[in-house]
Amino acid sequence: MVVLSAIWQSLVPILGLLCTFALFSSSIPSSMQARKTGVLPQDPTPAVLAFTNNILWLIYASMIGDLWIFLGNIFGVVCNAFNTIVAVRYAQEDIRARIDIIFMVGMSVAGLAIMFLESDVVFRDRALRLAIMSSLCICVCMMMFASPVLQGIEACQTSDGSRINMLLMIAQICNGLLWTAYGISKQDPTLVVPNSSSVLLALANAFIKAAIYTKTEARTIKAVTPEALLADCSTSSPLALRSLF
């Protein structure tokens, strides 16, 4: 039983790391495309939030001494630092103002966390510092995973799901499930709460994407039904109607 538990606590985070790598690297192609075209194809807000999120989780990993959390987020810092730089440079003016605010607030929070929570300068009680750090990680992580939901809401309003990245949603679901399982094995609600929520949020966006796609396909099929062809042919040419049979 102990051996199985050890294997579980090693295998799950390894798989989780692979999903984390896929999740954070999925936006790299969009950033590379933006460097070539000068236009961002997607909303960069999640990447900027993810950069702050990764830094906070690195602090949390160092406080509890968890190598797996550290490895996943150090890779995320590299990917999302690149995405953030590209976003600041190529985003439209209205989006750039929002990105600037998120970035400045995020870096300020991360700096304060390093100063006040990694050391006992202000809070002497380590349990209190860990609880505050845990709350910060959960809040920012929830904001990061919830930001693509805005695209889902926009897709519902416009009936256009092209901005919802289905591969990103699949990676988010797998990532959330694996890190939730790891959090349960470690009895760490800081891991369980945001990652289990991320699964639900990704499923909601995936459902919206699938519903819009199904609706669009139904319209396309309806547009090319035999009745529609017959109606079109009858109004254009009687000869064409006879040749259809």
PDB file of N, CA and C in Angstrom, residues 40-107:
ATOM      1  N   LEU A  40      -2.228  40.365 -32.555  1.00  0.00           N
ATOM      2  CA  LEU A  40      -2.489  39.247 -31.646  1.00  0.00           C
ATOM      3  C   LEU A  40      -3.783  38.550 -32.056  1.00  0.00           C
ATOM      4  N   PRO A  41      -3.746  37.240 -32.343  1.00  0.00           N
ATOM      5  CA  PRO A  41      -4.964  36.547 -32.770  1.00  0.00           C
ATOM      6  C   PRO A  41      -5.915  36.242 -31.623  1.00  0.00           C
ATOM      7  N   GLN A  42      -5.419  36.263 -30.360  1.00  0.00           N
ATOM      8  CA  GLN A  42      -6.256  35.928 -29.215  1.00  0.00           C
ATOM      9  C   GLN A  42      -6.066  36.956 -28.106  1.00  0.00           C
ATOM     10  N   ASP A  43      -7.007  36.962 -27.179  1.00  0.00           N
ATOM     11  CA  ASP A  43      -6.918  37.851 -26.024  1.00  0.00           C
ATOM     12  C   ASP A  43      -5.756  37.399 -25.137  1.00  0.00           C
ATOM     13  N   PRO A  44      -4.761  38.264 -24.878  1.00  0.00           N
ATOM     14  CA  PRO A  44      -3.584  37.855 -24.113  1.00  0.00           C
ATOM     15  C   PRO A  44      -3.758  37.934 -22.600  1.00  0.00           C
ATOM     16  N   THR A  45      -4.941  38.342 -22.126  1.00  0.00           N
ATOM     17  CA  THR A  45      -5.153  38.507 -20.684  1.00  0.00           C
ATOM     18  C   THR A  45      -4.836  37.252 -19.881  1.00  0.00           C
ATOM     19  N   PRO A  46      -5.280  36.040 -20.318  1.00  0.00           N
ATOM     20  CA  PRO A  46      -4.942  34.842 -19.543  1.00  0.00           C
ATOM     21  C   PRO A  46      -3.439  34.621 -19.387  1.00  0.00           C
ATOM     22  N   ALA A  47      -2.656  34.942 -20.411  1.00  0.00           N
ATOM     23  CA  ALA A  47      -1.205  34.743 -20.336  1.00  0.00           C
ATOM     24  C   ALA A  47      -0.570  35.683 -19.317  1.00  0.00           C
ATOM     25  N   VAL A  48      -1.060  36.925 -19.265  1.00  0.00           N
ATOM     26  CA  VAL A  48      -0.520  37.889 -18.301  1.00  0.00           C
ATOM     27  C   VAL A  48      -0.889  37.477 -16.876  1.00  0.00           C
ATOM     28  N   LEU A  49      -2.124  37.027 -16.686  1.00  0.00           N
ATOM     29  CA  LEU A  49      -2.525  36.507 -15.380  1.00  0.00           C
ATOM     30  C   LEU A  49      -1.718  35.269 -15.016  1.00  0.00           C
ATOM     31  N   ALA A  50      -1.453  34.423 -16.012  1.00  0.00           N
ATOM     32  CA  ALA A  50      -0.696  33.199 -15.762  1.00  0.00           C
ATOM     33  C   ALA A  50       0.728  33.504 -15.310  1.00  0.00           C
ATOM     34  N   PHE A  51       1.319  34.584 -15.814  1.00  0.00           N
ATOM     35  CA  PHE A  51       2.681  34.957 -15.410  1.00  0.00           C
ATOM     36  C   PHE A  51       2.729  35.267 -13.914  1.00  0.00           C
ATOM     37  N   THR A  52       1.776  36.083 -13.441  1.00  0.00           N
ATOM     38  CA  THR A  52       1.684  36.372 -12.006  1.00  0.00           C
ATOM     39  C   THR A  52       1.379  35.108 -11.215  1.00  0.00           C
ATOM     40  N   ASN A  53       0.465  34.294 -11.749  1.00  0.00           N
ATOM     41  CA  ASN A  53       0.093  33.045 -11.094  1.00  0.00           C
ATOM     42  C   ASN A  53       1.299  32.135 -10.900  1.00  0.00           C
ATOM     43  N   ASN A  54       2.120  32.008 -11.950  1.00  0.00           N
ATOM     44  CA  ASN A  54       3.305  31.138 -11.867  1.00  0.00           C
ATOM     45  C   ASN A  54       4.283  31.605 -10.799  1.00  0.00           C
ATOM     46  N   ILE A  55       4.484  32.904 -10.718  1.00  0.00           N
ATOM     47  CA  ILE A  55       5.415  33.436  -9.709  1.00  0.00           C
ATOM     48  C   ILE A  55       4.901  33.160  -8.302  1.00  0.00           C
ATOM     49  N   LEU A  56       3.604  33.355  -8.089  1.00  0.00           N
ATOM     50  CA  LEU A  56       3.032  33.095  -6.767  1.00  0.00           C
ATOM     51  C   LEU A  56       3.132  31.621  -6.397  1.00  0.00           C
ATOM     52  N   TRP A  57       2.922  30.743  -7.374  1.00  0.00           N
ATOM     53  CA  TRP A  57       3.017  29.311  -7.087  1.00  0.00           C
ATOM     54  C   TRP A  57       4.466  28.886  -6.851  1.00  0.00           C
ATOM     55  N   LEU A  58       5.412  29.571  -7.468  1.00  0.00           N
ATOM     56  CA  LEU A  58       6.822  29.302  -7.167  1.00  0.00           C
ATOM     57  C   LEU A  58       7.129  29.647  -5.706  1.00  0.00           C
ATOM     58  N   ILE A  59       6.587  30.763  -5.243  1.00  0.00           N
ATOM     59  CA  ILE A  59       6.778  31.152  -3.844  1.00  0.00           C
ATOM     60  C   ILE A  59       6.144  30.113  -2.921  1.00  0.00           C
ATOM     61  N   TYR A  60       4.919  29.689  -3.282  1.00  0.00           N
ATOM     62  CA  TYR A  60       4.227  28.690  -2.464  1.00  0.00           C
ATOM     63  C   TYR A  60       5.002  27.363  -2.456  1.00  0.00           C
ATOM     64  N   ALA A  61       5.511  26.965  -3.627  1.00  0.00           N
ATOM     65  CA  ALA A  61       6.279  25.715  -3.706  1.00  0.00           C
ATOM     66  C   ALA A  61       7.524  25.772  -2.832  1.00  0.00           C
ATOM     67  N   SER A  62       8.185  26.931  -2.799  1.00  0.00           N
ATOM     68  CA  SER A  62       9.379  27.061  -1.959  1.00  0.00           C
ATOM     69  C   SER A  62       9.022  27.045  -0.471  1.00  0.00           C
ATOM     70  N   MET A  63       7.837  27.552  -0.130  1.00  0.00           N
ATOM     71  CA  MET A  63       7.425  27.578   1.273  1.00  0.00           C
ATOM     72  C   MET A  63       7.088  26.184   1.803  1.00  0.00           C
ATOM     73  N   ILE A  64       6.507  25.326   0.931  1.00  0.00           N
ATOM     74  CA  ILE A  64       6.141  23.980   1.388  1.00  0.00           C
ATOM     75  C   ILE A  64       7.153  22.929   0.935  1.00  0.00           C
ATOM     76  N   GLY A  65       8.135  23.344   0.118  1.00  0.00           N
ATOM     77  CA  GLY A  65       9.171  22.419  -0.331  1.00  0.00           C
ATOM     78  C   GLY A  65       8.682  21.367  -1.311  1.00  0.00           C
ATOM     79  N   ASP A  66       7.847  21.749  -2.259  1.00  0.00           N
ATOM     80  CA  ASP A  66       7.298  20.805  -3.241  1.00  0.00           C
ATOM     81  C   ASP A  66       7.985  21.013  -4.597  1.00  0.00           C
ATOM     82  N   LEU A  67       8.783  20.030  -4.994  1.00  0.00           N
ATOM     83  CA  LEU A  67       9.549  20.134  -6.240  1.00  0.00           C
ATOM     84  C   LEU A  67       8.650  20.094  -7.468  1.00  0.00           C
ATOM     85  N   TRP A  68       7.583  19.283  -7.415  1.00  0.00           N
ATOM     86  CA  TRP A  68       6.719  19.132  -8.589  1.00  0.00           C
ATOM     87  C   TRP A  68       6.026  20.447  -8.939  1.00  0.00           C
ATOM     88  N   ILE A  69       5.498  21.117  -7.942  1.00  0.00           N
ATOM     89  CA  ILE A  69       4.851  22.415  -8.180  1.00  0.00           C
ATOM     90  C   ILE A  69       5.867  23.412  -8.717  1.00  0.00           C
ATOM     91  N   PHE A  70       7.072  23.373  -8.180  1.00  0.00           N
ATOM     92  CA  PHE A  70       8.121  24.294  -8.626  1.00  0.00           C
ATOM     93  C   PHE A  70       8.456  24.065 -10.102  1.00  0.00           C
ATOM     94  N   LEU A  71       8.646  22.800 -10.493  1.00  0.00           N
ATOM     95  CA  LEU A  71       9.038  22.493 -11.880  1.00  0.00           C
ATOM     96  C   LEU A  71       7.964  22.924 -12.872  1.00  0.00           C
ATOM     97  N   GLY A  72       6.705  22.666 -12.542  1.00  0.00           N
ATOM     98  CA  GLY A  72       5.626  23.047 -13.448  1.00  0.00           C
ATOM     99  C   GLY A  72       5.536  24.546 -13.652  1.00  0.00           C
ATOM    100  N   ASN A  73       5.751  25.294 -12.594  1.00  0.00           N
ATOM    101  CA  ASN A  73       5.564  26.747 -12.681  1.00  0.00           C
ATOM    102  C   ASN A  73       6.804  27.483 -13.165  1.00  0.00           C
ATOM    103  N   ILE A  74       7.997  26.902 -13.014  1.00  0.00           N
ATOM    104  CA  ILE A  74       9.185  27.557 -13.564  1.00  0.00           C
ATOM    105  C   ILE A  74       9.113  27.524 -15.089  1.00  0.00           C
ATOM    106  N   PHE A  75       8.574  26.440 -15.643  1.00  0.00           N
ATOM    107  CA  PHE A  75       8.349  26.377 -17.088  1.00  0.00           C
ATOM    108  C   PHE A  75       7.289  27.396 -17.501  1.00  0.00           C
ATOM    109  N   GLY A  76       6.246  27.520 -16.679  1.00  0.00           N
ATOM    110  CA  GLY A  76       5.194  28.493 -16.972  1.00  0.00           C
ATOM    111  C   GLY A  76       5.695  29.918 -16.954  1.00  0.00           C
ATOM    112  N   VAL A  77       6.621  30.227 -16.028  1.00  0.00           N
ATOM    113  CA  VAL A  77       7.191  31.578 -15.970  1.00  0.00           C
ATOM    114  C   VAL A  77       7.893  31.914 -17.280  1.00  0.00           C
ATOM    115  N   VAL A  78       8.663  30.966 -17.809  1.00  0.00           N
ATOM    116  CA  VAL A  78       9.399  31.202 -19.056  1.00  0.00           C
ATOM    117  C   VAL A  78       8.422  31.446 -20.211  1.00  0.00           C
ATOM    118  N   CYS A  79       7.423  30.566 -20.349  1.00  0.00           N
ATOM    119  CA  CYS A  79       6.460  30.693 -21.452  1.00  0.00           C
ATOM    120  C   CYS A  79       5.650  31.985 -21.350  1.00  0.00           C
ATOM    121  N   ASN A  80       5.146  32.259 -20.158  1.00  0.00           N
ATOM    122  CA  ASN A  80       4.248  33.402 -20.009  1.00  0.00           C
ATOM    123  C   ASN A  80       4.995  34.729 -19.924  1.00  0.00           C
ATOM    124  N   ALA A  81       6.284  34.695 -19.579  1.00  0.00           N
ATOM    125  CA  ALA A  81       7.081  35.918 -19.691  1.00  0.00           C
ATOM    126  C   ALA A  81       7.185  36.329 -21.156  1.00  0.00           C
ATOM    127  N   PHE A  82       7.426  35.346 -22.012  1.00  0.00           N
ATOM    128  CA  PHE A  82       7.480  35.619 -23.457  1.00  0.00           C
ATOM    129  C   PHE A  82       6.129  36.116 -23.967  1.00  0.00           C
ATOM    130  N   ASN A  83       5.044  35.433 -23.559  1.00  0.00           N
ATOM    131  CA  ASN A  83       3.701  35.840 -23.996  1.00  0.00           C
ATOM    132  C   ASN A  83       3.350  37.246 -23.516  1.00  0.00           C
ATOM    133  N   THR A  84       3.760  37.570 -22.296  1.00  0.00           N
ATOM    134  CA  THR A  84       3.464  38.897 -21.748  1.00  0.00           C
ATOM    135  C   THR A  84       4.211  39.987 -22.498  1.00  0.00           C
ATOM    136  N   ILE A  85       5.476  39.738 -22.817  1.00  0.00           N
ATOM    137  CA  ILE A  85       6.268  40.715 -23.575  1.00  0.00           C
ATOM    138  C   ILE A  85       5.635  40.967 -24.939  1.00  0.00           C
ATOM    139  N   VAL A  86       5.221  39.898 -25.610  1.00  0.00           N
ATOM    140  CA  VAL A  86       4.578  40.032 -26.917  1.00  0.00           C
ATOM    141  C   VAL A  86       3.247  40.769 -26.785  1.00  0.00           C
ATOM    142  N   ALA A  87       2.495  40.454 -25.725  1.00  0.00           N
ATOM    143  CA  ALA A  87       1.198  41.089 -25.525  1.00  0.00           C
ATOM    144  C   ALA A  87       1.341  42.595 -25.303  1.00  0.00           C
ATOM    145  N   VAL A  88       2.310  42.978 -24.488  1.00  0.00           N
ATOM    146  CA  VAL A  88       2.523  44.405 -24.220  1.00  0.00           C
ATOM    147  C   VAL A  88       2.916  45.143 -25.500  1.00  0.00           C
ATOM    148  N   ARG A  89       3.646  44.464 -26.364  1.00  0.00           N
ATOM    149  CA  ARG A  89       4.143  45.114 -27.576  1.00  0.00           C
ATOM    150  C   ARG A  89       3.097  45.190 -28.688  1.00  0.00           C
ATOM    151  N   TYR A  90       2.286  44.138 -28.847  1.00  0.00           N
ATOM    152  CA  TYR A  90       1.426  44.067 -30.023  1.00  0.00           C
ATOM    153  C   TYR A  90      -0.069  44.193 -29.728  1.00  0.00           C
ATOM    154  N   ALA A  91      -0.459  44.279 -28.470  1.00  0.00           N
ATOM    155  CA  ALA A  91      -1.889  44.353 -28.156  1.00  0.00           C
ATOM    156  C   ALA A  91      -2.473  45.687 -28.598  1.00  0.00           C
ATOM    157  N   GLN A  92      -3.769  45.689 -28.863  1.00  0.00           N
ATOM    158  CA  GLN A  92      -4.456  46.925 -29.212  1.00  0.00           C
ATOM    159  C   GLN A  92      -4.495  47.847 -27.996  1.00  0.00           C
ATOM    160  N   GLU A  93      -4.749  49.118 -28.247  1.00  0.00           N
ATOM    161  CA  GLU A  93      -4.650  50.113 -27.181  1.00  0.00           C
ATOM    162  C   GLU A  93      -5.587  49.826 -26.016  1.00  0.00           C
ATOM    163  N   ASP A  94      -6.833  49.450 -26.315  1.00  0.00           N
ATOM    164  CA  ASP A  94      -7.794  49.200 -25.232  1.00  0.00           C
ATOM    165  C   ASP A  94      -7.392  47.977 -24.402  1.00  0.00           C
ATOM    166  N   ILE A  95      -6.842  46.947 -25.071  1.00  0.00           N
ATOM    167  CA  ILE A  95      -6.396  45.751 -24.353  1.00  0.00           C
ATOM    168  C   ILE A  95      -5.085  46.018 -23.630  1.00  0.00           C
ATOM    169  N   ARG A  96      -4.220  46.840 -24.227  1.00  0.00           N
ATOM    170  CA  ARG A  96      -2.913  47.107 -23.631  1.00  0.00           C
ATOM    171  C   ARG A  96      -3.037  47.795 -22.284  1.00  0.00           C
ATOM    172  N   ALA A  97      -4.007  48.693 -22.153  1.00  0.00           N
ATOM    173  CA  ALA A  97      -4.210  49.374 -20.869  1.00  0.00           C
ATOM    174  C   ALA A  97      -4.581  48.364 -19.787  1.00  0.00           C
ATOM    175  N   ARG A  98      -5.431  47.405 -20.127  1.00  0.00           N
ATOM    176  CA  ARG A  98      -5.818  46.372 -19.161  1.00  0.00           C
ATOM    177  C   ARG A  98      -4.631  45.487 -18.808  1.00  0.00           C
ATOM    178  N   ILE A  99      -3.822  45.145 -19.807  1.00  0.00           N
ATOM    179  CA  ILE A  99      -2.659  44.306 -19.575  1.00  0.00           C
ATOM    180  C   ILE A  99      -1.655  45.007 -18.657  1.00  0.00           C
ATOM    181  N   ASP A 100      -1.443  46.289 -18.903  1.00  0.00           N
ATOM    182  CA  ASP A 100      -0.512  47.057 -18.065  1.00  0.00           C
ATOM    183  C   ASP A 100      -0.936  47.046 -16.599  1.00  0.00           C
ATOM    184  N   ILE A 101      -2.232  47.236 -16.371  1.00  0.00           N
ATOM    185  CA  ILE A 101      -2.735  47.255 -14.998  1.00  0.00           C
ATOM    186  C   ILE A 101      -2.565  45.885 -14.341  1.00  0.00           C
ATOM    187  N   ILE A 102      -2.940  44.822 -15.074  1.00  0.00           N
ATOM    188  CA  ILE A 102      -2.812  43.460 -14.533  1.00  0.00           C
ATOM    189  C   ILE A 102      -1.354  43.142 -14.217  1.00  0.00           C
ATOM    190  N   PHE A 103      -0.463  43.537 -15.121  1.00  0.00           N
ATOM    191  CA  PHE A 103       0.956  43.236 -14.930  1.00  0.00           C
ATOM    192  C   PHE A 103       1.525  43.994 -13.721  1.00  0.00           C
ATOM    193  N   MET A 104       1.210  45.282 -13.615  1.00  0.00           N
ATOM    194  CA  MET A 104       1.741  46.074 -12.502  1.00  0.00           C
ATOM    195  C   MET A 104       1.206  45.588 -11.152  1.00  0.00           C
ATOM    196  N   VAL A 105      -0.102  45.316 -11.109  1.00  0.00           N
ATOM    197  CA  VAL A 105      -0.685  44.818  -9.862  1.00  0.00           C
ATOM    198  C   VAL A 105      -0.118  43.449  -9.512  1.00  0.00           C
ATOM    199  N   GLY A 106       0.001  42.583 -10.524  1.00  0.00           N
ATOM    200  CA  GLY A 106       0.521  41.238 -10.291  1.00  0.00           C
ATOM    201  C   GLY A 106       1.938  41.241  -9.773  1.00  0.00           C
ATOM    202  N   MET A 107       2.800  42.057 -10.370  1.00  0.00           N
ATOM    203  CA  MET A 107       4.187  42.116  -9.919  1.00  0.00           C
ATOM    204  C   MET A 107       4.300  42.736  -8.530  1.00  0.00           C
TER     205      MET A 107
END
